[in-house]
Each structure stands twice: as C-alpha cells, then as structure tokens.
Amino acid sequence: MTDPWATFGADLHIDPTGASGLRAGLMDALREAARTGRLAPGTRLPSSRTLAADLGIARNTVADAYAELVAEGWLTARQGSGTRVAQRAEPRRTAAPAPRSRPPRSSPAHSLMPGTPDLATFPRAEWLKAARRALSSAPNDAFGYGDPRGRVELRTVLAEYLARARGVYADPERIVLCAGFLHGLTLMGKVLRRRRVREVAVESYGLDIHTRLLTEAGLRIPCLPLDHLGTRTAGLHGMRGAGAVLLTPAHQFPTGVPLHPDRRAAAVDWARGTGGVILEDDYDGEFRYDRQPVGALQGLDPEHVVYLGTASKSLAPGLRMGWMVVPEAMVGEVTEAKGVSDWASSALDQLTLAEFMASGAYDRHVRSMRLRYRNRRDQLVAALAERAPSIRISGIAAGLHAVLELPEGGEAETVRAAAWQGLAVQGLAYFRHPDAELRREALVIGYGTPSDSAWAGTLDALCRVLP
Amino acid sequence: MTDPWATFGADLHIDPTGASGLRAGLMDALREAARTGRLAPGTRLPSSRTLAADLGIARNTVADAYAELVAEGWLTARQGSGTRVAQRAEPRRTAAPAPRSRPPRSSPAHSLMPGTPDLATFPRAEWLKAARRALSSAPNDAFGYGDPRGRVELRTVLAEYLARARGVYADPERIVLCAGFLHGLTLMGKVLRRRRVREVAVESYGLDIHTRLLTEAGLRIPCLPLDHLGTRTAGLHGMRGAGAVLLTPAHQFPTGVPLHPDRRAAAVDWARGTGGVILEDDYDGEFRYDRQPVGALQGLDPEHVVYLGTASKSLAPGLRMGWMVVPEAMVGEVTEAKGVSDWASSALDQLTLAEFMASGAYDRHVRSMRLRYRNRRDQLVAALAERAPSIRISGIAAGLHAVLELPEGGEAETVRAAAWQGLAVQGLAYFRHPDAELRREALVIGYGTPSDSAWAGTLDALCRVLP
C-alpha cells in the first residue's frame, strides 16, 4: 500500500470550506491529478479507509468520491484489484493556449467602416423598462419552444409598424421573426433550393457575406448592372435561370441610389411573369433625411416579394433581431425551413421589442437617430466641401453611409493612407461582384459608426487622408 | 377631369390629426385604394391643385404625396398625361387569411410530454435584476456584431461553472455560445461535413429532430444498440464509416440510463484510435437526485469530445441559449461555421446570463428546481406503486422524465386512451431509430412539464389511463 501523501504529493488541493464541499473538492483534486498525469494510468489508489484517515475526513466521503469517479470513467474498481487510475485517463497533451480564431488586432483609433450604427446610443434605460414590462406580463408559454414564426405579440406590433412606416403589406400571420437579416437570407436560401431554384440574381455591388450565404446554399449568383437610377432590373428578363433576385430598393447598398420607379415596376413585372421571388433587403429604410422614406417595394406585390427588415441598424446588431414578411403561399415553407432547426432570437427579447415598439419608444429612438445621423451627414458634406472640394459625394439622401468618389488609383491608396493614420475605411472594391461591369473607385464611409464623442476627430482624420 | 370625390369615394380616409400627418394619411389612402382596386390601374388622378382644394389642404401636400407614390411605383407621372395609377398596381387577389402553418389544436387539458421544464418557474425577478446589471455595465461594443463565439463575459463564467458543476475541461477560448442545442448540432453537422465525415453514429433511441438535422447536413446516421448499461459504444469499432458519435452519457434520452464507465471508456478509446469525434449532449446533466450528478464525458478527453449544454432545461427553452465546449483544434472550424451566418442569441441575453450565473442565482435556481423535480418524481413513483403496481418505472435517477414500461400492445393503446382523456403523453416508439434492435413498449413521461398547480391533476389523469 502506498502512502497516500506520497502518491498525491502535497499539492492535492482539497478545500473543505469550499462551497462544493469535501467530496467535490476531493473529486476535483483526483480528476486533476489523473488529467495532468501526476497520477499515472494504472496507479492503485489508497483504500478509502486509509485516505480518509490521512485526510481527517469521513470514510464515506472518500468512498463516495471514488464511486463517482468510477462512474465518470476516471478510476476503475475491480474485485481484488482495488481502485486504480483508469488506463485511458492518460495525460492530456499539455495544451498551448487555444489559438484565437480572430487574433487580437490593435483597434484603429478611428473607424468609418459601414454597417454598424452608433452603438453608444443604444437606449438602455428605455429597453430595460420594456424588458420589465415584458417579464411581468409574459405568459408562461413564452418561456417554451413556441411558434417557429416567433411571438405573436411582436408580429402584431410589427405588422402595424411596417404598414405605417414602410408601406409594407403585413399581417402577423405572414411575419416570421429571425435572428437578423443573415438568418433570414439563410432561410430563404433553403426555401429557394427546395423550390429547385438554382440562381439568385444580385446587385453588382453588395455585401460579400450575402453572396457567400447564397453560394453556400448551392445557388449561383449572376449579377445585374447598376447605374445612377439603381439596379437595371429589366436585365432579369434575360436571365433564364434566375428564380429570385436580391435587391436593396430603398437605398442601394452600398452606392446609396434609390431604385427608380420604372425599375421597381420592372422587377415586379418580372416576378409576376415568371413566378420569381424578390428578396427585398430593407436594411436602413427608416433613415431618410430630405423627405419621407421611400416605401417598401413589397407593398406593390406582397405575393412576390419577401421583405426582410432588421433592428441591426435602427437599434443594435447585438440584439440579433430581424423579421421577414413573406408571401402568403410561402409562409408554410419558410416556417418549415425555420422550424427544423428552430433557433431564433429569445422570446424575452421579442416580447421586449414588442413592448418597446408599442410604447412608442422605437419611433422616438428612430426619430432621434435620424436627426443625429442627418447632422453628421451635413457635417461630412460641409467638411468635404471645405477641405476636399474635388471629392464628389453621393448616396447621401438616406442611410448611415455615403460614397466618396475618388480618381483612378485613388481608392487603394487612400485606404492604405487611412490605415497608416489609424483610420479604418472601406473601399468600394470590397463590395464589387466579380462580374460587375461598372468599376468605380470610391470610399464607403459609415458615418453612423463613431460615437458622438469620437465623431469630430474621425471626420478630421478622414479629411486629412483624402487626396 | 373627374371630380375627386367621385373617383375616390367618400371612404378615402385622411386623418389630419393622425400622428403621421396629412401627407402620410393621403398616401395611405391612395395606396389602399390602388391596392384594393378601388382605383383601377390607368385611372387618371385629379391634379394636385384640384384635389388640394377639394380636401381643403395645401397643394404641396398633395404634390409631395403624388411624388412619393410615383417613387414607390404606385403612380406614374408622364408629361402631358398627368398622374395615373400604375398599371402594375393591379388589385391584389383578395387574400383568404394565411393558412396557419400549425393549425390551432385544442390544447390537451394535461401534458406530460417530455422535453420542457416547468415554465411557470422561470425566475423572472432574478432575471430582471441580472438584466439591469447587464444593461448598466455593458460596454458599447456589446451592442455590435462581436466575436462569433459570443460574449467573453459569459464564456468566462461558463468555463468556471462547467468545470465546477459538470467536470468539463473548459476554458473561455474554446467555448462557443449558440442558440440552443439544435443550433450547436447544426454547426457540428457543417463542421463534420467539411471534414469529409459521412456518418455519425447515434443511439438507438433519441430525438428524431437530432437525426433529421444530421441527415439534412448530408450525414448518414447508423445506430448503436442500447441496453440497461446504456449505449454499446464498443460497436463503434465495427462502424468503418463513422467519423463521429452523438451520445447522451449522463442520462440517456429517453431511456434514462447513465452510460456505464466501461462504455464511456470505449467511446473515448474509439475516438482516440480513429480520430473520431464524440458529440456529448448534456441536456439535463444538472438534475440528478440520489447522488451527485455524473460528470461529463468531456473531462476524460477534451480533445475528442464536443460538449453541448443548454439553458433550455435548467432555465427555459425560450431563451434560445446553449454552449459548446470544443476541442482546441476545432475552435477555428466551429467559429468559421458559425461566423459565416453569424446569428446566435442576443448579446444582452448573454450578458444577462453571465450576471445571473456570477451572482449565484443560477445555482440557487438549479438547486430549487432539483428539489421540486425530485418531489414530483417521488410522487410519481408512489402514485404508480399504489394505483398501477404492475407498471415498471425506470430512468428515474435523474432528469425531468421517466420511462413507464408497458405490456406488449400497451403503448399505442395507452397513448390513445390518454388523448381521449385530454392527457398528452409520448410513447417510446416516437424516439426509436428505424434500425433499433430493441423494441420496448413504454411511455416517456415528462414530469417536469406541468406547473405545480397542474401537477396533482395531471398525475391523477395518468394513473387513470394506465393499464
């Protein structure tokens, strides 16, 4: 029989005052010893009586701990052979710290990367109030699995809001909540593939993550040309294979052009004529500065358009909250695509957003953000007029970003110069479809991104790096 | 020129006192009229001057509304032809109410369906407190897109908790948060397919949604036999094609057997020998009644086991919150699979759960639920002993459900009888893999499902329908 202290070494840590108690402490210590190899596989442990006496604890405590560890597979107990460290509990290879999948980069001092609203403005107090109301009034079944479309309370409030603010033909039965636009697009990828669609036409400038998601769903993504009136949707008629088209009608991303009425009409005509589906990405439809927002395309033909909206620009991406308004005939398919894997944003968040919208806090927040972003846009335009008068700025009627046209060769150079100055900006090239005809050089400036306190410095940094 | 009132009819509703104002009211009315066909395509509208005079509002208001509706595609304006209702704004077919994808069924009076905790016990007040702390202390970047693994605050708290409570070897770098177990399994399906795995072995009884998810990911799902010691993992060695295995080691679902230590060992040996991956579904590991919970299999070999845990049983499915602890070498792959589509539970919920766990509220909740469920289990056992003494009950050492063995032919009959009595129960057949050798007849009784107030009546209803 080995002396237990000799076996375990003096650093077998058992903390009898720990919250988890003596047995758990002993088990932790033994697991750790087996894991690190301090107790080699096959080592026979002292009897529970011996170890208990040695540690000054009850024998049953040790016996129980041994039994648990046998059940977990750390130890083996065989008649006549005592309790031993299991053969397979070999030392785990001493792990180097796990490689971080995103290596920590030194953050740039300033950022004008598009795609994120001013995160400092999240209405924390109002949100908490809404959460309190939601938690106190939620029925018990809100904590269960529920309707794959999401909570009816939020779908009802959204239907009213989307009709009023975005001209969407919506009723709660055809709204499906999702965890942001990307989730919605993934679901649509599935639905389209199940409908045997093989191609989804996209705009010639857009987010590469969107085209990647569609590609991963097994869809080809031919692109439609784009000009100063928006995407040339008439081109859809020449695309034999396309069963759907992804558009940003209110505010083309990233060029900022609203889709011309004739082209809205052409898209709808195509959808009606061919049974095609229009995916309307209304990512920042609430933010239009010089007149009322342009209503959603979906209102023109709710049976051929899937409207996709999100709280990521109007509130915060961290909420992971989006919504789809789908053609009546497609509700079952979308619900089924979603139902199988069933995740989405939490029911509590859905109820909280419903309270937040119903109380008017959402409208107030959007109005206040619209003012704030319009001021920034005006300051951006004024600063450029004064300090970089040769730069043409476009796409400024709406949204959280603007496009700064650059002379040939200017884009890459300016992005590099900005990086040197600690300013993160994105060139237009990043958004270009490989087959895009039009090649412009420009920066896409997300003026919604900085906080108020950082804005002046960031704008100054931008002016300094522009040619 | 038509008289505007004759064109629009008296029910053109324009509410000048409405929050949205005159112009919006006029636009809504015109859109609605075009949508319903009350204004037929091609109808020429009165001039803005005429309509304004008629409605007693400013001409600019009408002109602006017309311009907006042209931009949205509802109207067309051509030089010399006036403003007309666009051709494509044909009347939408009058929609019957969208078919509900899940037809409303009359809810049964009582439910013992497994898989859901008692939703009435969600700790609303404590959760709200945690949410308040989370909202007031969250850094601004918590509202942004963030690390695809999820918030580091929650990963850090979870690492400590999982090590302490479940014997999991966890550090925050290898934890990936997800929106519940199904999301985690979907991600693993992707990762395995990218590794060219073609088969994932499963237990011969389990949830069909799990096998469906794996099948949809393109994986075959051969099954391993099961007996009173749990799944016969030694069978893995005979499965040439299997690159992974999905197990419920702490408490086999639904039969309730803990995996025998030798079979834990066999699974780990197989994984080490073949480079296979063990997916450990630890869905209710916290709930063990007669002794300490059996620790997670993952602790035996963190480099070959993907541990999947969830708040769905310990708190509520409605939170959509789960976590994976993945082998160091797989962190990048899982992060990439998740990163592309990027959704998960909201950052606010993640921070709230971190506060909830760090404050000890989670431990208190789990302890209190353990007591509550243990009492129910004891009452179930006692009631059966008295009122249905011929029924053997098993799988009762842990979890939120028990298995009631029935004589041949008894399962379908009892499920039907229960339905007639307004009691929802699930037969074991529902969980059987098509290739399962063992065919038992039994009910899987989710005694965690009813609320406290419904429990006594539900238990009584069960006893009445048993043979």
PDB file of C-alpha atoms in Angstrom, chain B residues 46-245:
ATOM      1  CA  PRO B  46     -57.127  64.752 -60.255  1.00  0.00           C
ATOM      2  CA  SER B  47     -54.432  67.402 -60.435  1.00  0.00           C
ATOM      3  CA  SER B  48     -52.787  68.218 -57.159  1.00  0.00           C
ATOM      4  CA  ARG B  49     -54.395  71.676 -57.262  1.00  0.00           C
ATOM      5  CA  THR B  50     -57.892  70.234 -57.659  1.00  0.00           C
ATOM      6  CA  LEU B  51     -57.530  67.583 -55.038  1.00  0.00           C
ATOM      7  CA  ALA B  52     -55.953  70.009 -52.578  1.00  0.00           C
ATOM      8  CA  ALA B  53     -58.795  72.475 -52.985  1.00  0.00           C
ATOM      9  CA  ASP B  54     -61.288  69.727 -52.605  1.00  0.00           C
ATOM     10  CA  LEU B  55     -59.744  68.319 -49.468  1.00  0.00           C
ATOM     11  CA  GLY B  56     -59.005  71.753 -48.072  1.00  0.00           C
ATOM     12  CA  ILE B  57     -55.287  71.109 -47.694  1.00  0.00           C
ATOM     13  CA  ALA B  58     -52.150  72.685 -49.107  1.00  0.00           C
ATOM     14  CA  ARG B  59     -51.370  71.926 -52.722  1.00  0.00           C
ATOM     15  CA  ASN B  60     -47.785  70.997 -51.857  1.00  0.00           C
ATOM     16  CA  THR B  61     -49.012  68.285 -49.551  1.00  0.00           C
ATOM     17  CA  VAL B  62     -50.816  66.635 -52.415  1.00  0.00           C
ATOM     18  CA  ALA B  63     -47.962  67.185 -54.848  1.00  0.00           C
ATOM     19  CA  ASP B  64     -45.483  65.673 -52.394  1.00  0.00           C
ATOM     20  CA  ALA B  65     -47.717  62.690 -51.781  1.00  0.00           C
ATOM     21  CA  TYR B  66     -48.035  62.106 -55.538  1.00  0.00           C
ATOM     22  CA  ALA B  67     -44.262  62.345 -55.944  1.00  0.00           C
ATOM     23  CA  GLU B  68     -43.638  59.839 -53.185  1.00  0.00           C
ATOM     24  CA  LEU B  69     -46.112  57.402 -54.630  1.00  0.00           C
ATOM     25  CA  VAL B  70     -44.504  57.738 -58.027  1.00  0.00           C
ATOM     26  CA  ALA B  71     -41.156  56.934 -56.406  1.00  0.00           C
ATOM     27  CA  GLU B  72     -42.683  53.905 -54.770  1.00  0.00           C
ATOM     28  CA  GLY B  73     -44.188  52.715 -58.021  1.00  0.00           C
ATOM     29  CA  TRP B  74     -47.873  53.132 -57.165  1.00  0.00           C
ATOM     30  CA  LEU B  75     -48.453  56.003 -59.567  1.00  0.00           C
ATOM     31  CA  THR B  76     -46.917  57.100 -62.812  1.00  0.00           C
ATOM     32  CA  ALA B  77     -46.391  60.688 -63.882  1.00  0.00           C
ATOM     33  CA  ARG B  78     -45.772  61.393 -67.558  1.00  0.00           C
ATOM     34  CA  GLN B  79     -45.504  64.756 -69.213  1.00  0.00           C
ATOM     35  CA  GLY B  80     -48.843  65.550 -70.777  1.00  0.00           C
ATOM     36  CA  SER B  81     -50.620  62.520 -69.394  1.00  0.00           C
ATOM     37  CA  GLY B  82     -50.995  63.575 -65.802  1.00  0.00           C
ATOM     38  CA  THR B  83     -50.691  61.330 -62.790  1.00  0.00           C
ATOM     39  CA  ARG B  84     -52.170  57.877 -63.137  1.00  0.00           C
ATOM     40  CA  VAL B  85     -52.469  54.715 -61.108  1.00  0.00           C
ATOM     41  CA  ALA B  86     -49.670  52.482 -62.293  1.00  0.00           C
ATOM     42  CA  GLN B  87     -50.514  49.507 -64.476  1.00  0.00           C
ATOM     43  CA  ARG B  88     -48.854  47.040 -62.241  1.00  0.00           C
ATOM     44  CA  ALA B  89     -50.657  48.084 -59.110  1.00  0.00           C
ATOM     45  CA  GLU B  90     -53.425  45.693 -60.003  1.00  0.00           C
ATOM     46  CA  PRO B  91     -55.719  44.599 -57.291  1.00  0.00           C
ATOM     47  CA  ARG B  92     -54.004  42.109 -55.099  1.00  0.00           C
ATOM     48  CA  ARG B  93     -56.024  38.962 -55.055  1.00  0.00           C
ATOM     49  CA  THR B  94     -58.178  39.221 -52.016  1.00  0.00           C
ATOM     50  CA  ALA B  95     -56.327  37.020 -49.659  1.00  0.00           C
ATOM     51  CA  ALA B  96     -58.023  34.451 -47.549  1.00  0.00           C
ATOM     52  CA  PRO B  97     -56.388  34.530 -44.136  1.00  0.00           C
ATOM     53  CA  ALA B  98     -52.966  32.915 -44.437  1.00  0.00           C
ATOM     54  CA  PRO B  99     -53.131  29.243 -43.582  1.00  0.00           C
ATOM     55  CA  ARG B 100     -51.605  28.770 -40.165  1.00  0.00           C
ATOM     56  CA  SER B 101     -48.651  26.529 -40.525  1.00  0.00           C
ATOM     57  CA  ARG B 102     -49.504  24.923 -37.216  1.00  0.00           C
ATOM     58  CA  PRO B 103     -53.262  24.689 -37.109  1.00  0.00           C
ATOM     59  CA  PRO B 104     -54.517  25.699 -33.695  1.00  0.00           C
ATOM     60  CA  ARG B 105     -55.320  22.459 -31.967  1.00  0.00           C
ATOM     61  CA  SER B 106     -57.376  22.407 -28.867  1.00  0.00           C
ATOM     62  CA  SER B 107     -54.690  22.089 -26.197  1.00  0.00           C
ATOM     63  CA  PRO B 108     -54.954  18.975 -24.094  1.00  0.00           C
ATOM     64  CA  ALA B 109     -56.055  19.611 -20.520  1.00  0.00           C
ATOM     65  CA  HIS B 110     -52.917  17.917 -19.182  1.00  0.00           C
ATOM     66  CA  SER B 111     -49.466  17.421 -20.642  1.00  0.00           C
ATOM     67  CA  LEU B 112     -46.696  15.057 -19.687  1.00  0.00           C
ATOM     68  CA  MET B 113     -44.832  15.495 -22.957  1.00  0.00           C
ATOM     69  CA  PRO B 114     -41.088  15.271 -22.286  1.00  0.00           C
ATOM     70  CA  GLY B 115     -38.576  17.932 -23.221  1.00  0.00           C
ATOM     71  CA  THR B 116     -39.784  21.030 -21.454  1.00  0.00           C
ATOM     72  CA  PRO B 117     -39.154  22.201 -17.905  1.00  0.00           C
ATOM     73  CA  ASP B 118     -41.868  23.722 -15.730  1.00  0.00           C
ATOM     74  CA  LEU B 119     -42.193  27.081 -17.498  1.00  0.00           C
ATOM     75  CA  ALA B 120     -44.057  28.653 -14.580  1.00  0.00           C
ATOM     76  CA  THR B 121     -40.890  28.605 -12.513  1.00  0.00           C
ATOM     77  CA  PHE B 122     -38.816  30.919 -14.669  1.00  0.00           C
ATOM     78  CA  PRO B 123     -37.091  33.237 -12.178  1.00  0.00           C
ATOM     79  CA  ARG B 124     -38.477  36.452 -13.617  1.00  0.00           C
ATOM     80  CA  ALA B 125     -37.465  38.815 -10.826  1.00  0.00           C
ATOM     81  CA  GLU B 126     -33.915  37.492 -10.576  1.00  0.00           C
ATOM     82  CA  TRP B 127     -33.559  37.552 -14.358  1.00  0.00           C
ATOM     83  CA  LEU B 128     -34.686  41.162 -14.485  1.00  0.00           C
ATOM     84  CA  LYS B 129     -32.158  42.078 -11.801  1.00  0.00           C
ATOM     85  CA  ALA B 130     -29.431  40.434 -13.833  1.00  0.00           C
ATOM     86  CA  ALA B 131     -30.646  42.228 -16.972  1.00  0.00           C
ATOM     87  CA  ARG B 132     -30.471  45.558 -15.160  1.00  0.00           C
ATOM     88  CA  ARG B 133     -26.895  44.927 -14.080  1.00  0.00           C
ATOM     89  CA  ALA B 134     -26.004  43.710 -17.576  1.00  0.00           C
ATOM     90  CA  LEU B 135     -27.529  46.747 -19.272  1.00  0.00           C
ATOM     91  CA  SER B 136     -25.866  49.206 -16.954  1.00  0.00           C
ATOM     92  CA  SER B 137     -22.419  47.671 -17.159  1.00  0.00           C
ATOM     93  CA  ALA B 138     -22.314  46.507 -20.795  1.00  0.00           C
ATOM     94  CA  PRO B 139     -19.557  48.105 -22.845  1.00  0.00           C
ATOM     95  CA  ASN B 140     -20.833  49.772 -26.018  1.00  0.00           C
ATOM     96  CA  ASP B 141     -19.300  47.112 -28.202  1.00  0.00           C
ATOM     97  CA  ALA B 142     -21.684  44.569 -26.692  1.00  0.00           C
ATOM     98  CA  PHE B 143     -24.332  46.083 -28.960  1.00  0.00           C
ATOM     99  CA  GLY B 144     -22.279  45.393 -32.072  1.00  0.00           C
ATOM    100  CA  TYR B 145     -21.635  42.250 -34.076  1.00  0.00           C
ATOM    101  CA  GLY B 146     -18.853  40.914 -31.908  1.00  0.00           C
ATOM    102  CA  ASP B 147     -16.952  37.655 -31.578  1.00  0.00           C
ATOM    103  CA  PRO B 148     -18.770  34.777 -33.311  1.00  0.00           C
ATOM    104  CA  ARG B 149     -18.043  32.676 -30.231  1.00  0.00           C
ATOM    105  CA  GLY B 150     -20.222  35.030 -28.185  1.00  0.00           C
ATOM    106  CA  ARG B 151     -19.508  37.421 -25.334  1.00  0.00           C
ATOM    107  CA  VAL B 152     -16.366  36.671 -23.392  1.00  0.00           C
ATOM    108  CA  GLU B 153     -18.113  37.587 -20.119  1.00  0.00           C
ATOM    109  CA  LEU B 154     -20.474  34.638 -20.414  1.00  0.00           C
ATOM    110  CA  ARG B 155     -17.813  32.304 -21.749  1.00  0.00           C
ATOM    111  CA  THR B 156     -15.673  33.097 -18.715  1.00  0.00           C
ATOM    112  CA  VAL B 157     -18.449  32.474 -16.191  1.00  0.00           C
ATOM    113  CA  LEU B 158     -19.492  29.305 -18.029  1.00  0.00           C
ATOM    114  CA  ALA B 159     -15.956  27.930 -18.017  1.00  0.00           C
ATOM    115  CA  GLU B 160     -15.891  28.176 -14.250  1.00  0.00           C
ATOM    116  CA  TYR B 161     -19.390  26.770 -13.847  1.00  0.00           C
ATOM    117  CA  LEU B 162     -18.947  23.839 -16.214  1.00  0.00           C
ATOM    118  CA  ALA B 163     -15.684  22.820 -14.577  1.00  0.00           C
ATOM    119  CA  ARG B 164     -17.215  23.003 -11.121  1.00  0.00           C
ATOM    120  CA  ALA B 165     -20.655  21.551 -11.762  1.00  0.00           C
ATOM    121  CA  ARG B 166     -20.107  19.176 -14.668  1.00  0.00           C
ATOM    122  CA  GLY B 167     -16.430  18.266 -14.561  1.00  0.00           C
ATOM    123  CA  VAL B 168     -15.942  19.793 -18.006  1.00  0.00           C
ATOM    124  CA  TYR B 169     -12.458  20.829 -19.021  1.00  0.00           C
ATOM    125  CA  ALA B 170     -13.341  24.281 -20.258  1.00  0.00           C
ATOM    126  CA  ASP B 171     -11.614  27.498 -20.875  1.00  0.00           C
ATOM    127  CA  PRO B 172     -13.295  30.545 -22.349  1.00  0.00           C
ATOM    128  CA  GLU B 173     -11.266  30.337 -25.563  1.00  0.00           C
ATOM    129  CA  ARG B 174     -12.798  27.016 -26.534  1.00  0.00           C
ATOM    130  CA  ILE B 175     -16.364  27.814 -25.576  1.00  0.00           C
ATOM    131  CA  VAL B 176     -18.693  28.762 -28.409  1.00  0.00           C
ATOM    132  CA  LEU B 177     -22.136  30.083 -27.498  1.00  0.00           C
ATOM    133  CA  CYS B 178     -25.073  29.069 -29.610  1.00  0.00           C
ATOM    134  CA  ALA B 179     -28.833  29.447 -29.684  1.00  0.00           C
ATOM    135  CA  GLY B 180     -29.588  26.128 -28.018  1.00  0.00           C
ATOM    136  CA  PHE B 181     -28.564  22.529 -28.646  1.00  0.00           C
ATOM    137  CA  LEU B 182     -30.112  22.313 -32.115  1.00  0.00           C
ATOM    138  CA  HIS B 183     -28.088  25.264 -33.309  1.00  0.00           C
ATOM    139  CA  GLY B 184     -24.949  23.658 -31.891  1.00  0.00           C
ATOM    140  CA  LEU B 185     -25.737  20.350 -33.581  1.00  0.00           C
ATOM    141  CA  THR B 186     -26.341  22.144 -36.883  1.00  0.00           C
ATOM    142  CA  LEU B 187     -22.955  23.816 -36.605  1.00  0.00           C
ATOM    143  CA  MET B 188     -21.314  20.472 -35.859  1.00  0.00           C
ATOM    144  CA  GLY B 189     -23.071  18.950 -38.854  1.00  0.00           C
ATOM    145  CA  LYS B 190     -21.424  21.585 -41.033  1.00  0.00           C
ATOM    146  CA  VAL B 191     -18.020  21.123 -39.429  1.00  0.00           C
ATOM    147  CA  LEU B 192     -18.159  17.348 -39.801  1.00  0.00           C
ATOM    148  CA  ARG B 193     -19.216  17.555 -43.435  1.00  0.00           C
ATOM    149  CA  ARG B 194     -16.354  19.903 -44.165  1.00  0.00           C
ATOM    150  CA  ARG B 195     -14.069  17.320 -42.567  1.00  0.00           C
ATOM    151  CA  ARG B 196     -15.492  14.824 -45.063  1.00  0.00           C
ATOM    152  CA  VAL B 197     -17.223  12.816 -42.357  1.00  0.00           C
ATOM    153  CA  ARG B 198     -20.107  10.850 -43.900  1.00  0.00           C
ATOM    154  CA  GLU B 199     -21.595   9.041 -40.938  1.00  0.00           C
ATOM    155  CA  VAL B 200     -22.460   9.992 -37.393  1.00  0.00           C
ATOM    156  CA  ALA B 201     -23.422   7.084 -35.152  1.00  0.00           C
ATOM    157  CA  VAL B 202     -26.432   7.750 -32.946  1.00  0.00           C
ATOM    158  CA  GLU B 203     -28.114   5.986 -30.072  1.00  0.00           C
ATOM    159  CA  SER B 204     -30.951   3.654 -30.978  1.00  0.00           C
ATOM    160  CA  TYR B 205     -33.387   5.820 -29.046  1.00  0.00           C
ATOM    161  CA  GLY B 206     -33.246   9.592 -29.263  1.00  0.00           C
ATOM    162  CA  LEU B 207     -34.935  12.708 -30.588  1.00  0.00           C
ATOM    163  CA  ASP B 208     -35.881  12.477 -34.232  1.00  0.00           C
ATOM    164  CA  ILE B 209     -35.151  16.178 -34.698  1.00  0.00           C
ATOM    165  CA  HIS B 210     -31.484  15.418 -33.978  1.00  0.00           C
ATOM    166  CA  THR B 211     -31.257  12.702 -36.589  1.00  0.00           C
ATOM    167  CA  ARG B 212     -33.157  14.869 -39.062  1.00  0.00           C
ATOM    168  CA  LEU B 213     -30.696  17.729 -38.589  1.00  0.00           C
ATOM    169  CA  LEU B 214     -27.778  15.399 -39.179  1.00  0.00           C
ATOM    170  CA  THR B 215     -29.470  13.880 -42.215  1.00  0.00           C
ATOM    171  CA  GLU B 216     -30.141  17.327 -43.641  1.00  0.00           C
ATOM    172  CA  ALA B 217     -26.469  18.111 -43.207  1.00  0.00           C
ATOM    173  CA  GLY B 218     -25.790  15.204 -45.556  1.00  0.00           C
ATOM    174  CA  LEU B 219     -24.740  12.673 -42.923  1.00  0.00           C
ATOM    175  CA  ARG B 220     -25.793   9.055 -42.601  1.00  0.00           C
ATOM    176  CA  ILE B 221     -26.874   8.021 -39.117  1.00  0.00           C
ATOM    177  CA  PRO B 222     -26.295   4.334 -38.298  1.00  0.00           C
ATOM    178  CA  CYS B 223     -27.373   3.428 -34.779  1.00  0.00           C
ATOM    179  CA  LEU B 224     -25.673   1.732 -31.867  1.00  0.00           C
ATOM    180  CA  PRO B 225     -27.548  -0.794 -29.760  1.00  0.00           C
ATOM    181  CA  LEU B 226     -28.683   0.095 -26.278  1.00  0.00           C
ATOM    182  CA  ASP B 227     -29.220  -1.952 -23.118  1.00  0.00           C
ATOM    183  CA  HIS B 228     -29.509  -1.444 -19.364  1.00  0.00           C
ATOM    184  CA  LEU B 229     -25.921  -0.159 -19.167  1.00  0.00           C
ATOM    185  CA  GLY B 230     -26.501   2.438 -21.862  1.00  0.00           C
ATOM    186  CA  THR B 231     -25.372   2.581 -25.455  1.00  0.00           C
ATOM    187  CA  ARG B 232     -22.969  -0.184 -26.534  1.00  0.00           C
ATOM    188  CA  THR B 233     -20.185   2.096 -27.685  1.00  0.00           C
ATOM    189  CA  ALA B 234     -17.875  -0.838 -28.400  1.00  0.00           C
ATOM    190  CA  GLY B 235     -19.947  -1.180 -31.552  1.00  0.00           C
ATOM    191  CA  LEU B 236     -18.233   1.927 -32.890  1.00  0.00           C
ATOM    192  CA  HIS B 237     -15.195  -0.131 -33.774  1.00  0.00           C
ATOM    193  CA  GLY B 238     -17.259  -2.103 -36.245  1.00  0.00           C
ATOM    194  CA  MET B 239     -18.526   1.019 -37.975  1.00  0.00           C
ATOM    195  CA  ARG B 240     -15.901   1.750 -40.560  1.00  0.00           C
ATOM    196  CA  GLY B 241     -17.539   4.862 -41.866  1.00  0.00           C
ATOM    197  CA  ALA B 242     -18.446   6.639 -38.649  1.00  0.00           C
ATOM    198  CA  GLY B 243     -16.454   9.822 -38.031  1.00  0.00           C
ATOM    199  CA  ALA B 244     -18.454  10.892 -35.005  1.00  0.00           C
ATOM    200  CA  VAL B 245     -20.966   9.667 -32.458  1.00  0.00           C
TER     201      VAL B 245
END
